[in-house]
Short mmCIF file of C-alpha atoms in Angstrom, two decimals:
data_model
loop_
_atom_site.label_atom_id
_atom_site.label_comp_id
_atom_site.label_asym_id
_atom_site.label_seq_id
_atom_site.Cartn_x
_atom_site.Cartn_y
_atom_site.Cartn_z
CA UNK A 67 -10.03 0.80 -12.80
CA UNK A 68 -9.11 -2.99 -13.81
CA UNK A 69 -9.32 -6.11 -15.71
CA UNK A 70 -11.89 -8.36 -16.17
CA UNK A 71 -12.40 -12.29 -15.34
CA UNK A 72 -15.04 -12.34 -18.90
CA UNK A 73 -12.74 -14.86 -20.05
CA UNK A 74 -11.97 -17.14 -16.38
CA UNK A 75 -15.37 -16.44 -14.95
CA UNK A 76 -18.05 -18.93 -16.84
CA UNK A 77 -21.57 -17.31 -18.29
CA UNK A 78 -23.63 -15.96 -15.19
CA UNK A 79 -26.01 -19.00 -16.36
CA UNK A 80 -24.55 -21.35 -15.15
CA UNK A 81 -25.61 -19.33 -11.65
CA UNK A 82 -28.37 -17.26 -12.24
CA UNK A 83 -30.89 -15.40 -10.00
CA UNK A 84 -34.27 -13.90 -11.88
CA UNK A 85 -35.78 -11.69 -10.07
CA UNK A 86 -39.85 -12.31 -9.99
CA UNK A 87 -40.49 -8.74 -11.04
CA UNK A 88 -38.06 -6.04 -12.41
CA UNK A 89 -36.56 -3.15 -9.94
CA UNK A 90 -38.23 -0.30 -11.96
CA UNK A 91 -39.88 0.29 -15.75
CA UNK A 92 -37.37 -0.01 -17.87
CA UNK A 93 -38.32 2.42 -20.10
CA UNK A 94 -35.93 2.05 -22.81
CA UNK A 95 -34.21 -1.53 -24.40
CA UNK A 96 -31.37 -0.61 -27.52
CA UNK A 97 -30.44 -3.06 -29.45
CA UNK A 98 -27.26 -2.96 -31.00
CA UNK A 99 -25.78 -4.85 -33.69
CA UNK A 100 -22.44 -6.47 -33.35
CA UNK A 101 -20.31 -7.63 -30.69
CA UNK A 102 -17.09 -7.36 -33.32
CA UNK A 103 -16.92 -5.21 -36.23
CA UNK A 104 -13.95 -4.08 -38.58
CA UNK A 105 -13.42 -0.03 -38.05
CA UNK A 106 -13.66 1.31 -41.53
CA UNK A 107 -14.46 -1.18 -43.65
CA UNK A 108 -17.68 -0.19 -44.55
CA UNK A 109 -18.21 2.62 -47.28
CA UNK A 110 -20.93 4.94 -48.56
CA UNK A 111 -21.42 7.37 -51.15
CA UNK A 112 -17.62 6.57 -51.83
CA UNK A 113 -16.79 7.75 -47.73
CA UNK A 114 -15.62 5.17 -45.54
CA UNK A 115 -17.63 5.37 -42.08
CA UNK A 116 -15.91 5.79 -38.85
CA UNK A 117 -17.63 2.18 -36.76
CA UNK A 118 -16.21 1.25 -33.06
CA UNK A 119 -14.98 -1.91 -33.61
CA UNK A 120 -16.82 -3.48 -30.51
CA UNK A 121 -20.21 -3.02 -30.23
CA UNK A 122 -23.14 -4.82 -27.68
CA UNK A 123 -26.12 -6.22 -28.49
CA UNK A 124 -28.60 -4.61 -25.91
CA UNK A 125 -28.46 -1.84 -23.57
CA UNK A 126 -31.03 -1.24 -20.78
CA UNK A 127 -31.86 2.23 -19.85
CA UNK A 128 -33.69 3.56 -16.94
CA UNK A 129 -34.11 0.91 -15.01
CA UNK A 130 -34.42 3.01 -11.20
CA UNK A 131 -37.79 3.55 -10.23
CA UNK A 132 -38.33 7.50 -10.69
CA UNK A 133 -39.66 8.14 -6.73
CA UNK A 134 -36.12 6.80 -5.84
CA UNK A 135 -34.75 9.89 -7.27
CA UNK A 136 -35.57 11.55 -3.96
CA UNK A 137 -33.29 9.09 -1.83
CA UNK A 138 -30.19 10.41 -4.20
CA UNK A 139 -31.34 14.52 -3.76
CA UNK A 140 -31.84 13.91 0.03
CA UNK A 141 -28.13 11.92 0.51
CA UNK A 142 -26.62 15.51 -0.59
CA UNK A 143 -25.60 16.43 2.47
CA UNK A 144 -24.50 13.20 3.45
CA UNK A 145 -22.19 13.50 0.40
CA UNK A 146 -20.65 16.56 0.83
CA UNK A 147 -19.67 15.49 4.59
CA UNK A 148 -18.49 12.24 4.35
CA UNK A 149 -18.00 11.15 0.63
CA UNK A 150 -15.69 13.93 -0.37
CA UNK A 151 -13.14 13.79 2.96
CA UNK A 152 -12.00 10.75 0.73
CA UNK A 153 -10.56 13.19 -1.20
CA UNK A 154 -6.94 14.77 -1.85
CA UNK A 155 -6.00 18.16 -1.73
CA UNK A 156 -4.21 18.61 -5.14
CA UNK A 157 -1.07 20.46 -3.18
CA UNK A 158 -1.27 17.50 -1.27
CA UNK A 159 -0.95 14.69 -4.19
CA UNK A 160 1.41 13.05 -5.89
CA UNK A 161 2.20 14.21 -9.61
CA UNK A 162 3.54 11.29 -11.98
CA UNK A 163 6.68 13.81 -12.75
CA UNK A 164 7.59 12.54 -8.67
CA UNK A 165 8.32 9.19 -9.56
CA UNK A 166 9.80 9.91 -13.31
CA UNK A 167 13.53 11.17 -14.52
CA UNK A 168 13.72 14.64 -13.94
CA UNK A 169 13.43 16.12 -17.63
CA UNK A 170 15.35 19.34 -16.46
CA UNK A 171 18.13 18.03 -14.74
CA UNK A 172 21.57 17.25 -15.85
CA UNK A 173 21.52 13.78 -14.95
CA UNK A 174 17.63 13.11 -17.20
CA UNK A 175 19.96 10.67 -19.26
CA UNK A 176 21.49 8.56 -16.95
CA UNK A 177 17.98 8.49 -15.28
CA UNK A 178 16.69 7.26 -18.62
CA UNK A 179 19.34 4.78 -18.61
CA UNK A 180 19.20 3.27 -15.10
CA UNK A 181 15.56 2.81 -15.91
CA UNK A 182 15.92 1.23 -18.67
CA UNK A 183 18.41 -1.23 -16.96
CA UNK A 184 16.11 -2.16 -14.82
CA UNK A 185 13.25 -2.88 -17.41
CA UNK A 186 15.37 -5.05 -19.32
CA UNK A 187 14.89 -7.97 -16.59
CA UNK A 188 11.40 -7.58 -16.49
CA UNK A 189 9.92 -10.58 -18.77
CA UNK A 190 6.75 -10.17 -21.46
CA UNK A 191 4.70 -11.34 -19.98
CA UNK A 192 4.95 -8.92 -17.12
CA UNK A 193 4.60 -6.42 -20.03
CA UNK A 194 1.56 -7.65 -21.32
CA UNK A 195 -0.10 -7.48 -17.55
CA UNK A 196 0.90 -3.84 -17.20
CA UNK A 197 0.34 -2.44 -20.18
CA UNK A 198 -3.31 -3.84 -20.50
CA UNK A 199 -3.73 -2.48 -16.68
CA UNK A 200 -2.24 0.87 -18.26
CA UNK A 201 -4.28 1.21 -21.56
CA UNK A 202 -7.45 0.24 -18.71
CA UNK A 203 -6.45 3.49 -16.73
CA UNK A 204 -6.37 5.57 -19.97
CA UNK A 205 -9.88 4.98 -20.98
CA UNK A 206 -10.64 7.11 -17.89
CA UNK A 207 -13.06 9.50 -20.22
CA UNK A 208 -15.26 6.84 -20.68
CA UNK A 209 -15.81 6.22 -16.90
CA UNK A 210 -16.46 9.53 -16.22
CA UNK A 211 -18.95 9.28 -19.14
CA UNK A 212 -20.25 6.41 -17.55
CA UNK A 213 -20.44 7.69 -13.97
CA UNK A 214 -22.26 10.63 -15.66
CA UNK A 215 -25.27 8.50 -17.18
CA UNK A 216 -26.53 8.01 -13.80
CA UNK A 217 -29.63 9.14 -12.82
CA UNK A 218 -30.34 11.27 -9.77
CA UNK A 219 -26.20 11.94 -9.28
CA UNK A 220 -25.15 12.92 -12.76
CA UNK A 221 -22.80 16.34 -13.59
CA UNK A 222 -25.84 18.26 -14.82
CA UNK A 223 -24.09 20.97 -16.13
CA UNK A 224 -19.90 20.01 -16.54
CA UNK A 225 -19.59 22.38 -13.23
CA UNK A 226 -22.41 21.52 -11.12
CA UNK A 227 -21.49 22.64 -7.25
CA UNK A 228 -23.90 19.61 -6.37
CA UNK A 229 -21.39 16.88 -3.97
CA UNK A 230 -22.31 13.98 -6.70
CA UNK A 231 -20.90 15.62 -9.44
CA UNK A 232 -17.97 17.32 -7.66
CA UNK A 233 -17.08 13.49 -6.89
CA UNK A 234 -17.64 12.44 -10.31
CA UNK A 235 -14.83 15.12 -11.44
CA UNK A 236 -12.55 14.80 -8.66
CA UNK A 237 -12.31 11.34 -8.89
CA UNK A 238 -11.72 11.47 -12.10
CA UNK A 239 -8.56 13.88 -11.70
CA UNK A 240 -7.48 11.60 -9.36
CA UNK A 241 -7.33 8.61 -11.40
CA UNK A 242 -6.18 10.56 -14.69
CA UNK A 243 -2.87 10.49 -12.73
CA UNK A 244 -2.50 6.75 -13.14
CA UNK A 245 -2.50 6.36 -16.61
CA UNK A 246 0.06 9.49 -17.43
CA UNK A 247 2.49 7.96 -14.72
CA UNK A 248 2.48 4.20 -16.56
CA UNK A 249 2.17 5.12 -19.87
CA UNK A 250 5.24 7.83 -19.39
CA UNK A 251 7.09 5.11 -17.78
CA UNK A 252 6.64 2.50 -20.03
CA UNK A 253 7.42 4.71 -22.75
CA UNK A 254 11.08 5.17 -21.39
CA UNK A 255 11.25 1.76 -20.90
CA UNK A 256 11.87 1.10 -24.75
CA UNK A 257 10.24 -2.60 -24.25
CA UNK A 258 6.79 -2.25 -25.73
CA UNK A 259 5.69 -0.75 -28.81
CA UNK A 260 3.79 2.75 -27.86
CA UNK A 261 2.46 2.91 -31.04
CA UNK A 262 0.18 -0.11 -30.82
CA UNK A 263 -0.57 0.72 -27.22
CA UNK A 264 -1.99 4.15 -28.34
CA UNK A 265 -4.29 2.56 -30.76
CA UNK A 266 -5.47 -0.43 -28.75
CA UNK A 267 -5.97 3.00 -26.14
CA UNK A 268 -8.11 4.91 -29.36
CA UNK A 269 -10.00 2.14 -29.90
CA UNK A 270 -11.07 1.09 -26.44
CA UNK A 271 -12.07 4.62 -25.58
CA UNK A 272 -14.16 5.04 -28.93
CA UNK A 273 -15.98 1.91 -28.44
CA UNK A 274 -16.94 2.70 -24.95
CA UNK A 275 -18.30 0.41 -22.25
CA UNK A 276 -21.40 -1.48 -21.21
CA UNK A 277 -21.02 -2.02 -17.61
CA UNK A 278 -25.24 -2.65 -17.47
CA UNK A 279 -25.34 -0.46 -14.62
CA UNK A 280 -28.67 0.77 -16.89
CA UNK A 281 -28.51 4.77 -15.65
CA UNK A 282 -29.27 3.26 -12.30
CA UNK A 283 -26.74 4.30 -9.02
CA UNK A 284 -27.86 1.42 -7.30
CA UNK A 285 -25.96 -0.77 -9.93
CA UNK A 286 -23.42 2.07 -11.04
CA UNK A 287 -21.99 2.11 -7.14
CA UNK A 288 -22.13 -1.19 -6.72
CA UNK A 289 -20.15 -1.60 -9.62
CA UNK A 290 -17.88 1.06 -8.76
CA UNK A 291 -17.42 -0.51 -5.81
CA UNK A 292 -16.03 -4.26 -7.08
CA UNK A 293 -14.01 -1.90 -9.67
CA UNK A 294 -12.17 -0.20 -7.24
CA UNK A 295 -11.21 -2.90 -5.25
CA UNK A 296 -10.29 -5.32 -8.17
CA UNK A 297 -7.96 -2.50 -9.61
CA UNK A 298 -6.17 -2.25 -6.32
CA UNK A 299 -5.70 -5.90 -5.98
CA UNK A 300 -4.28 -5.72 -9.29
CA UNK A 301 -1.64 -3.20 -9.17
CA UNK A 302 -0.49 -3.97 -5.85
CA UNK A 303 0.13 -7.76 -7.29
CA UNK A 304 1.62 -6.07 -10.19
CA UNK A 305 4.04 -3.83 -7.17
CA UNK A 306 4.56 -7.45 -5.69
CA UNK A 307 6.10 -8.92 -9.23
CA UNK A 308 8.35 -5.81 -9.64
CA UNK A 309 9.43 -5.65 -6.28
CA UNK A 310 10.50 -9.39 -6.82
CA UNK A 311 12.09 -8.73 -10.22
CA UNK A 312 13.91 -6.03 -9.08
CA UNK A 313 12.43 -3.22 -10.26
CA UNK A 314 12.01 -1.28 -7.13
CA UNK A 315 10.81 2.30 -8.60
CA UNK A 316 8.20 0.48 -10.30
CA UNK A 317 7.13 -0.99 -7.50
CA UNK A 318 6.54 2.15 -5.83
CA UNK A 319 4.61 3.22 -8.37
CA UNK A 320 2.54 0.51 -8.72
CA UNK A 321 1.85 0.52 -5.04
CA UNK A 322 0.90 4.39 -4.91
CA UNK A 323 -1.87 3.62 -7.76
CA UNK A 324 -2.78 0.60 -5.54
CA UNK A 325 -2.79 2.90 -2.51
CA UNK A 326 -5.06 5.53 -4.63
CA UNK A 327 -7.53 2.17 -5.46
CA UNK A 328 -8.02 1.56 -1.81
CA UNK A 329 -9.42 4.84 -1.23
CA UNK A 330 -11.30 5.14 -3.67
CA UNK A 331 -12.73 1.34 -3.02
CA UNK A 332 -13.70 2.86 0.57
CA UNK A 333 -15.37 5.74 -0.79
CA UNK A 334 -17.63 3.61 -2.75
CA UNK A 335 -18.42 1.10 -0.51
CA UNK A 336 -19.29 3.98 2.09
CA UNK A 337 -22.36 5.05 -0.55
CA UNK A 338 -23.57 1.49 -0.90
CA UNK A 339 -23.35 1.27 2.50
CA UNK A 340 -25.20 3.96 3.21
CA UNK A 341 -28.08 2.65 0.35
CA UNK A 342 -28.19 -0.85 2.37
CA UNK A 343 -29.39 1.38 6.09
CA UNK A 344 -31.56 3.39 3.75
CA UNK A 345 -33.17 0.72 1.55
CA UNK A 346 -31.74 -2.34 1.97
CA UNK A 347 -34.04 -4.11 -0.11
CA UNK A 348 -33.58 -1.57 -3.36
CA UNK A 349 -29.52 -2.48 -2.62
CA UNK A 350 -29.85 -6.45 -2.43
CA UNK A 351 -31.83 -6.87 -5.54
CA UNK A 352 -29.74 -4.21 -7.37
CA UNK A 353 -26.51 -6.33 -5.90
CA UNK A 354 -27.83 -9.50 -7.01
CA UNK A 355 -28.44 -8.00 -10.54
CA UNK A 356 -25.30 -6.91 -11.38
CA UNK A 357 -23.63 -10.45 -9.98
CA UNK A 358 -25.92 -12.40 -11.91
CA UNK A 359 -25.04 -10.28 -15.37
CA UNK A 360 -21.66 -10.42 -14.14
CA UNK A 361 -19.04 -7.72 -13.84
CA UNK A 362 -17.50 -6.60 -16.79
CA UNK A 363 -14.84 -4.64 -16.29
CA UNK A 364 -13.87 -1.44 -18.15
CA UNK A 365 -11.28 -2.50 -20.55
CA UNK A 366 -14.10 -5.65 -21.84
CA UNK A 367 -14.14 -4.12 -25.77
CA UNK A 368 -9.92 -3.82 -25.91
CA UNK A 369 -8.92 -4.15 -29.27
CA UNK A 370 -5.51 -3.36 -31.20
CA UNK A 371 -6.47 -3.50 -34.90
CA UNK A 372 -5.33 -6.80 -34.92
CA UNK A 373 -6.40 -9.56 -32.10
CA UNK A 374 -10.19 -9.84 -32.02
CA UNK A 375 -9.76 -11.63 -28.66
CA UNK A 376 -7.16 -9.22 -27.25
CA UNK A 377 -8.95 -8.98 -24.00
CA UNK A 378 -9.48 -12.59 -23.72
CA UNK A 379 -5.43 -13.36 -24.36
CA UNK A 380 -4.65 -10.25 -21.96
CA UNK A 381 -6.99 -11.77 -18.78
CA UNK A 382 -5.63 -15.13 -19.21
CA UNK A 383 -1.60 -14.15 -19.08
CA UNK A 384 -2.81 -11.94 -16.20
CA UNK A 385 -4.47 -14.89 -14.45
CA UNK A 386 -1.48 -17.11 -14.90
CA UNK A 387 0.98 -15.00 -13.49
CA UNK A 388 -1.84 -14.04 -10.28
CA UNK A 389 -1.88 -10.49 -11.08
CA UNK A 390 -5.50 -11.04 -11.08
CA UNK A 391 -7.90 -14.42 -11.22
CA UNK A 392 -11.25 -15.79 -10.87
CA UNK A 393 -10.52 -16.27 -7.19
CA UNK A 394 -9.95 -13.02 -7.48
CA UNK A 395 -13.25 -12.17 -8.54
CA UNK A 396 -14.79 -14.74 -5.95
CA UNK A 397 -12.90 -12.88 -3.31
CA UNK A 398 -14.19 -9.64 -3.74
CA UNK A 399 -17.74 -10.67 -3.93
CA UNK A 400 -17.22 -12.27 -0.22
CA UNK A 401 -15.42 -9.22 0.82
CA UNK A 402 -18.85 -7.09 -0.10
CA UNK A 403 -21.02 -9.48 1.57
CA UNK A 404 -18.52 -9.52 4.81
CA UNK A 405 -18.40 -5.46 4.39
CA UNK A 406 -22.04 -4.91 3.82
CA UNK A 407 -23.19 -7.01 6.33
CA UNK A 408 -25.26 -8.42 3.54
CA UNK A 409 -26.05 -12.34 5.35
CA UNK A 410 -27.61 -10.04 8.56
CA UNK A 411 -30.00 -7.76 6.77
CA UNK A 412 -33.25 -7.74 8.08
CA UNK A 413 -36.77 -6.63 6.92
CA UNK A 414 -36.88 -7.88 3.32
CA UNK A 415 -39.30 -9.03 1.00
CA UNK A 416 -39.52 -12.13 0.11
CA UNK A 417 -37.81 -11.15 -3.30
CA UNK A 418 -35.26 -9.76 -1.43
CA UNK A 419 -34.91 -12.88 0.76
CA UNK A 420 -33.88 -14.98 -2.13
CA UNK A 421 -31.81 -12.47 -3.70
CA UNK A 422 -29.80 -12.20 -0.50
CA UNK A 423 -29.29 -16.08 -0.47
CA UNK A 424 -28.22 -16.21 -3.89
CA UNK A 425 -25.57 -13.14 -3.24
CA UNK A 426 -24.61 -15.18 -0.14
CA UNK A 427 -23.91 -18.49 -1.78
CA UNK A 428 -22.58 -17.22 -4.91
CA UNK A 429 -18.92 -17.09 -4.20
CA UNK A 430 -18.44 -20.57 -3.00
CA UNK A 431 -20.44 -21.26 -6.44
CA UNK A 432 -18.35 -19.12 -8.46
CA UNK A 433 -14.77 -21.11 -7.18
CA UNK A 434 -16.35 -24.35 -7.67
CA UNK A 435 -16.74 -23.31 -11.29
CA UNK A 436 -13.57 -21.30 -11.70
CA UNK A 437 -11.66 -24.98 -10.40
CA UNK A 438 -13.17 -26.72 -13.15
CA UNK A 439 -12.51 -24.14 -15.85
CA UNK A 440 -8.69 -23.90 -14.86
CA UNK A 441 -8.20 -27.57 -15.58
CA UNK A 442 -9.68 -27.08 -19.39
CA UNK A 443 -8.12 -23.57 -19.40
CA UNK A 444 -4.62 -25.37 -18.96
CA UNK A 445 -5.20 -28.12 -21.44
CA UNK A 446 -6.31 -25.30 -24.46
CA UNK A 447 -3.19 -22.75 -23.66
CA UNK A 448 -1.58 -21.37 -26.68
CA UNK A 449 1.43 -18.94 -27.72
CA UNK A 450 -0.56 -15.70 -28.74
CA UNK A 451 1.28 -12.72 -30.44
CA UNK A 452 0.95 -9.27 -28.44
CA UNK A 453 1.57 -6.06 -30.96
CA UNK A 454 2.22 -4.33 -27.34
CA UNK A 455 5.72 -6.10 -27.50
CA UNK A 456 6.35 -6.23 -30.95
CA UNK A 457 4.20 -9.55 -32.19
CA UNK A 458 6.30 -11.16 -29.27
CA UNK A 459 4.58 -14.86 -28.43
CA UNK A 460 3.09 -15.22 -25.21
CA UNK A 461 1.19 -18.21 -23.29
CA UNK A 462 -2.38 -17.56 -23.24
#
């Protein structure tokens, strides 16, 4: 998974579409109190109380129509034949311990210490970029939570033999692989401070995510789907800045997680695909929901203990040094629209009509915007502290 452009890409009002009437009954609204919050600070009965430190204000739940239920049960088999080939044999994967110093061999020292060589030309900044994309990767419980609130395609059970949820844990195993390789490797490195990594990485999964995909697949895939693709435009730009900095091994490894991205990107565009020939009108409206609340990607409640706008600081570096921007984010959209022959689809309501022109003209909206924010963005950069490199200043 990746990054997200919350702090590039201006409030979704400034290009909003409403919907005349709502997808479904949304049969549950929870409000929730605070956006930030101090873990442990509040005490009763002379016990302090375990709070996440990032909270939202309101959650949607429910929001599919129940009879559309039936379109998940009956895309089974559909599943099973074509969603899972995007799959990797285990025997046939790469294992992080491929692309790390061999901890039994003779030479795991001078391994250690060639790596370490090359790290040392590697600037913060660069740092900052990968360990935020790394500490992103190892919330991976809380997407599999995530993918797991969705109605009609949920694991039931933890084991269920049904193709939805064998996806769901698959994938997952898949991507737990990207996190153990970076965080092993920047370990060794000796440049960042593991020990503020693995509590920004404590916090982020105990405060979750809201993603407003509201239990609804519709959303969830279509959200998947942007996810997937930002995450492997990011690490293969972070591959790209190690290749040119001379890291080489890094930039293999980067490029494999990119590689992993892609696939996965395919996958889930191949479901919303298939959602758009089987209710095309459903799909549009749920697409144009989630652009008009905006994508928030997983890592959007990051916090250290320390910087209460650590995501913020973390997007911005990552936007200067093009690891991944707001065109970024622009881009993708107009990829999806180009992929799911979204300005071509035929036989919609009305609703559906205006939804589809909103999706259409959105990204050409979204870069006007994102022009006009880079110019203020410049003028209000700032040397930030990250505890990732020891309290090390960093433009943001």
């Amino acid at each position: 998974m990746a990054m997200s452009m919350d702090r590039i890409v201006v409030s979704p009002s400034s290009y909003v579409y409403r919907p005349s009437q709502a997808r479904g009954s949304r049969s549950s609204i929870v409000s929730m109190a605070s956006t930030i919050r101090s873990a442990s600070t509040e005490v009763t009965n002379g016990k302090k109380l375990y709070i996440p430190p990032r909270e939202v204000h309101v959650q949607v739940k429910h929001s599919m129509p129940p009879q559309k239920l039936e379109i998940f049960k009956s895309l089974e088999g559909w599943a099973d034949e074509t969603l899972l080939t995007y799959l990797k044999p285990v025997e046939k994967s790469w294992q992080p311990t491929d692309f790390l110093p061999e901890a039994d061999s003779e030479g795991f020292y001078d391994q250690v210490k060639e790596l370490r060589e090359r790290c040392k030309e590697l600037p913060d900044e660069y740092f900052v970029v990968l360990v935020g994309d790394m500490i992103t990767e190892e919330a991976l419980p809380t997407y599999q939570t995530m993918l797991n609130t969705l109605d009609g395609v949920r694991d039931e059970t933890g084991a269920s033999p049904t193709p939805w949820a064998i996806w769901t844990r698959a994938w997952t195993a898949e991507e737990n692989r990207h996190g153990d390789l970076l965080n092993k490797y920047l370990y060794l490195s000796g440049r960042v401070d593991m020990r503020q990594i693995e509590k920004t990485i404590q916090y982020l999964i105990g405060s979750g995510m809201d993603p407003k995909t509201e239990n609804n697949p519709y959303l969830g895939f279509i959200y998947t789907s942007f996810q997937e693709r930002a995450t492997f435009i990011s690490h293969g730009n972070t591959a790209r800045h190690a290749k040119d900095l001379g890291d080489l091994k890094l930039a293999q490894i980067c490029g494999t997680i990119a590689a992993d991205e892609k696939r996965h990107e395919t996958a889930y565009t191949k479901i919303v695909e298939k959602l758009f020939e089987i209710d095309a009108d459903g799909t549009i409206l749920g697409l144009a929901d989630m652009m008009k609340k905006k994508i928030s990607m997983p890592a959007h409640l990051m916090y250290d203990g320390q910087d209460d706008n650590l995501f913020e600081h973390f997007s911005t570096v990552a936007q200067r040094l093009g690891v991944y921007t707001a065109k970024d984010y622009a881009d993708i959209l107009e990829f999806l629209v180009e992929r799911w022959n979204v300005e071509t689809l035929s036989g919609l309501s009305s609703e559906g009509h205006r939804a589809q022109d909103f999706v259409c003209g959105l990204p050409a909206r979204i870069r006007r915007i994102e022009e006009r924010a880079q110019g203020r963005a410049k003028e209000a950069a700032r040397n930030v502290p990250f505890s990732w490199i020891f309290g090390r200043e960093i433009k943001a």
